[in-house]
Coordinates of C-alpha atoms in Angstrom, one line a residue:
X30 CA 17.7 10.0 -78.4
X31 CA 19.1 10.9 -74.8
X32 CA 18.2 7.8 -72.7
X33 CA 16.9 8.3 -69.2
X34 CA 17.4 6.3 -66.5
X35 CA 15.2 5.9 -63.4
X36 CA 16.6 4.7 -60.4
X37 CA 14.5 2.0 -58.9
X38 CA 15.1 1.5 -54.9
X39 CA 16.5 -2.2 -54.4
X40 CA 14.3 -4.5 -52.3
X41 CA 16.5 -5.7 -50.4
X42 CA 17.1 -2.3 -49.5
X43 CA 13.5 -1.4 -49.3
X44 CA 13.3 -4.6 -47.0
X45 CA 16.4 -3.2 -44.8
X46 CA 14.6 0.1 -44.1
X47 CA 11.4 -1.3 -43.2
X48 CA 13.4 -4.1 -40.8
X49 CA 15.7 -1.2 -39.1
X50 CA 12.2 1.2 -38.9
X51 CA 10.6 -2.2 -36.9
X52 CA 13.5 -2.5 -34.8
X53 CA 13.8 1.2 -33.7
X54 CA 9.6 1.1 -32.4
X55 CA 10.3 -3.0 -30.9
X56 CA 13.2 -0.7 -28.9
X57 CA 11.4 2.0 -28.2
X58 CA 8.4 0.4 -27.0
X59 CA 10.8 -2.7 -24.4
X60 CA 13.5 -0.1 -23.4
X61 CA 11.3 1.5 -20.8
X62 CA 9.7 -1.7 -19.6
X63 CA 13.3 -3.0 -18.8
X64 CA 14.2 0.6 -16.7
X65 CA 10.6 0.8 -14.9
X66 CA 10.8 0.7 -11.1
X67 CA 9.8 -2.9 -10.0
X68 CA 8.2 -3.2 -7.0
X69 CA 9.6 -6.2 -4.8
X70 CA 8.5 -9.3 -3.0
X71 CA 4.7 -8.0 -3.9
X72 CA 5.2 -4.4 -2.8
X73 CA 3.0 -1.8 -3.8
X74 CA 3.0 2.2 -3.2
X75 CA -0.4 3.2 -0.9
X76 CA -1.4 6.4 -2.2
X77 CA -2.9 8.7 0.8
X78 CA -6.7 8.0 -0.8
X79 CA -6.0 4.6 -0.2
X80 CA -4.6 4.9 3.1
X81 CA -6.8 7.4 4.4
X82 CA -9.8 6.7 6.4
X83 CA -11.5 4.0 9.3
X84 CA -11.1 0.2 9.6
X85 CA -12.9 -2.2 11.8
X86 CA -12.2 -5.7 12.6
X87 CA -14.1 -8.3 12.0
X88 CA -16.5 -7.9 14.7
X89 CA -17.0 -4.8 14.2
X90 CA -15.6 -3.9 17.8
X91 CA -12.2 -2.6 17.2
X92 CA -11.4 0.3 15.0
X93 CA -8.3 2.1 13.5
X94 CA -8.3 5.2 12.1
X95 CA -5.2 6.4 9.8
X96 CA -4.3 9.5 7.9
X97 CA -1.9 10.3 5.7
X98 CA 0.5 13.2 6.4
X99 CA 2.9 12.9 3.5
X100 CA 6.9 12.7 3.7
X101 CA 6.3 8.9 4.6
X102 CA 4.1 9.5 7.4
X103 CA 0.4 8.3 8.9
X104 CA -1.4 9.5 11.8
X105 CA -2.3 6.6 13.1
X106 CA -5.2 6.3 16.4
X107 CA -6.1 2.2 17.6
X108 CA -8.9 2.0 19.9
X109 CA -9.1 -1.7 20.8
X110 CA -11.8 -4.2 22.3
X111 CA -11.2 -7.8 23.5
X112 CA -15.0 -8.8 25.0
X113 CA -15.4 -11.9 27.3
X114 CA -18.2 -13.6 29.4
X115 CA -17.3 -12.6 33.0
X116 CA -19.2 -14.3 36.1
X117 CA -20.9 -10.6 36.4
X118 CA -21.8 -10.8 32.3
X119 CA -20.6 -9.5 29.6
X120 CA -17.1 -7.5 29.9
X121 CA -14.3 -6.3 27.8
X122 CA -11.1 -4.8 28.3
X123 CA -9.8 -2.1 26.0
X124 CA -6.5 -0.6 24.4
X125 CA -5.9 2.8 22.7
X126 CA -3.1 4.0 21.5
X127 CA -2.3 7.3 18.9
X128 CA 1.0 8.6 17.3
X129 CA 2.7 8.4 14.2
X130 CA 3.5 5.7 12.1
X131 CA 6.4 5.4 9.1
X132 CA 4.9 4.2 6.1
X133 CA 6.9 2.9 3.3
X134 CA 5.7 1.4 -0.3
X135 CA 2.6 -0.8 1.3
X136 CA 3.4 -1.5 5.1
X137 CA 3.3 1.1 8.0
X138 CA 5.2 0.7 11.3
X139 CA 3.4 2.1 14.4
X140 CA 5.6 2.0 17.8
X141 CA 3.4 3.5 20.9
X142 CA 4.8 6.0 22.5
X143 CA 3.8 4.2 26.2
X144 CA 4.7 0.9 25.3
X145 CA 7.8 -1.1 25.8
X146 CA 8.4 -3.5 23.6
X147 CA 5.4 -3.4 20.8
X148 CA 5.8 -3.0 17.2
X149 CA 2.7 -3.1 15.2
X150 CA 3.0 -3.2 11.5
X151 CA 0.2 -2.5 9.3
X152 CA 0.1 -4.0 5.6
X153 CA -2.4 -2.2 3.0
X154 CA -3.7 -5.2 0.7
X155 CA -6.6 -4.6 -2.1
X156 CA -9.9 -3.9 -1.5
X157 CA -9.6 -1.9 1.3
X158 CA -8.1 -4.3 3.6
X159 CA -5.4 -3.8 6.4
X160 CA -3.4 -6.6 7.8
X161 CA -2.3 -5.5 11.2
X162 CA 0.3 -8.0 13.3
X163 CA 1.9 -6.6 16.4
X164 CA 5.2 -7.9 18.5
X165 CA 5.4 -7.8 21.7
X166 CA 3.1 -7.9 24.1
X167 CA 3.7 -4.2 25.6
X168 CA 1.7 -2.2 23.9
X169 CA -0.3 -0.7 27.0
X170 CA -3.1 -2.1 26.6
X171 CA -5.6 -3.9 28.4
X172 CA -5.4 -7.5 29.5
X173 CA -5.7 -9.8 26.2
X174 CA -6.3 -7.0 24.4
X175 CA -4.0 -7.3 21.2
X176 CA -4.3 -5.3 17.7
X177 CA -3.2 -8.6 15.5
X178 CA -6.1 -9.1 12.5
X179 CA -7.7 -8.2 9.3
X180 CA -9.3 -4.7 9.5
X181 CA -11.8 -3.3 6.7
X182 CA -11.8 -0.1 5.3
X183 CA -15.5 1.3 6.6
X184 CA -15.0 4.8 5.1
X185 CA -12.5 6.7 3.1
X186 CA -13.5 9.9 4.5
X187 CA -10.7 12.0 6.6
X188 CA -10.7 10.6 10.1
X189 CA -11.8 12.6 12.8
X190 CA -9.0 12.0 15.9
X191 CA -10.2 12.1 19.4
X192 CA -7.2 14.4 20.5
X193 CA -8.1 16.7 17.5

């Protein structure tokens, strides 16, 4: 009588394959998470959909229009109210300005070509919302009229530019 033998896997072998098998997918699945870009200080990337389209103030009174051009690039129109109660009535001066604006992760920078020293950055937040803070006070526009504020997005549709 021939005797057989069967070989029998060992468990602590069984036990080692399974471990290395849980190990390789536990890599797998955190290796990537440790090499995806991270976005700093609360930066995001705008995409142009969410760039794209008309904001008002407020008030409803002051409106900037923005579109994306690609390459890091908006085309960027402000057309600006500041009202006040005259002796006459009601008045308002007014402050326009149009050009391009440099756009990187989720803040724009738009420099008007007239103006002297006048920065105005734009930060895209959720929800449609634009934070907009100029420096300086030389934009070239009218007498208090200033483009600081939170602007809402009214429509996403492509802008329609007055020089265009």
């Amino acid at each position: 009588m021939t005797e057989q033998r069967t070989r029998v896997a060992e468990p602590s072998s069984a036990a080692a394959v399974r471990d290395r098998r849980f190990f390789v997918v536990l890599l797998a699945l955190l290796v990537p998470a440790f090499f995806a870009p991270i976005a700093t200080g609360g930066e995001r990337s705008v995409t142009a959909a969410e760039a794209n389209g008309t904001y008002r103030d407020v008030e409803g009174k002051s409106e900037i229009k923005i579109l994306a051009l690609g390459h890091g690039k908006l085309k960027v129109q402000l057309a600006l109210v500041y009202e006040y109660q005259s002796g006459a009535g009601p008045a308002a001066n007014v402050g326009d300005a149009s050009g391009e604006a440099t756009i990187e992760n989720d803040t724009a920078v738009f420099v008007p070509e007239e103006a002297g020293d006048c920065k105005i950055t734009m930060t895209f937040l959720p929800n449609g919302k634009l934070k907009v803070e100029q420096q300086g006070d030389e934009c070239g526009f009218g007498h208090n009229v200033r483009a600081d504020g939170t602007f809402r997005k009214i429509s996403s549709r492509k802008p329609k530019f007055d020089d265009a």
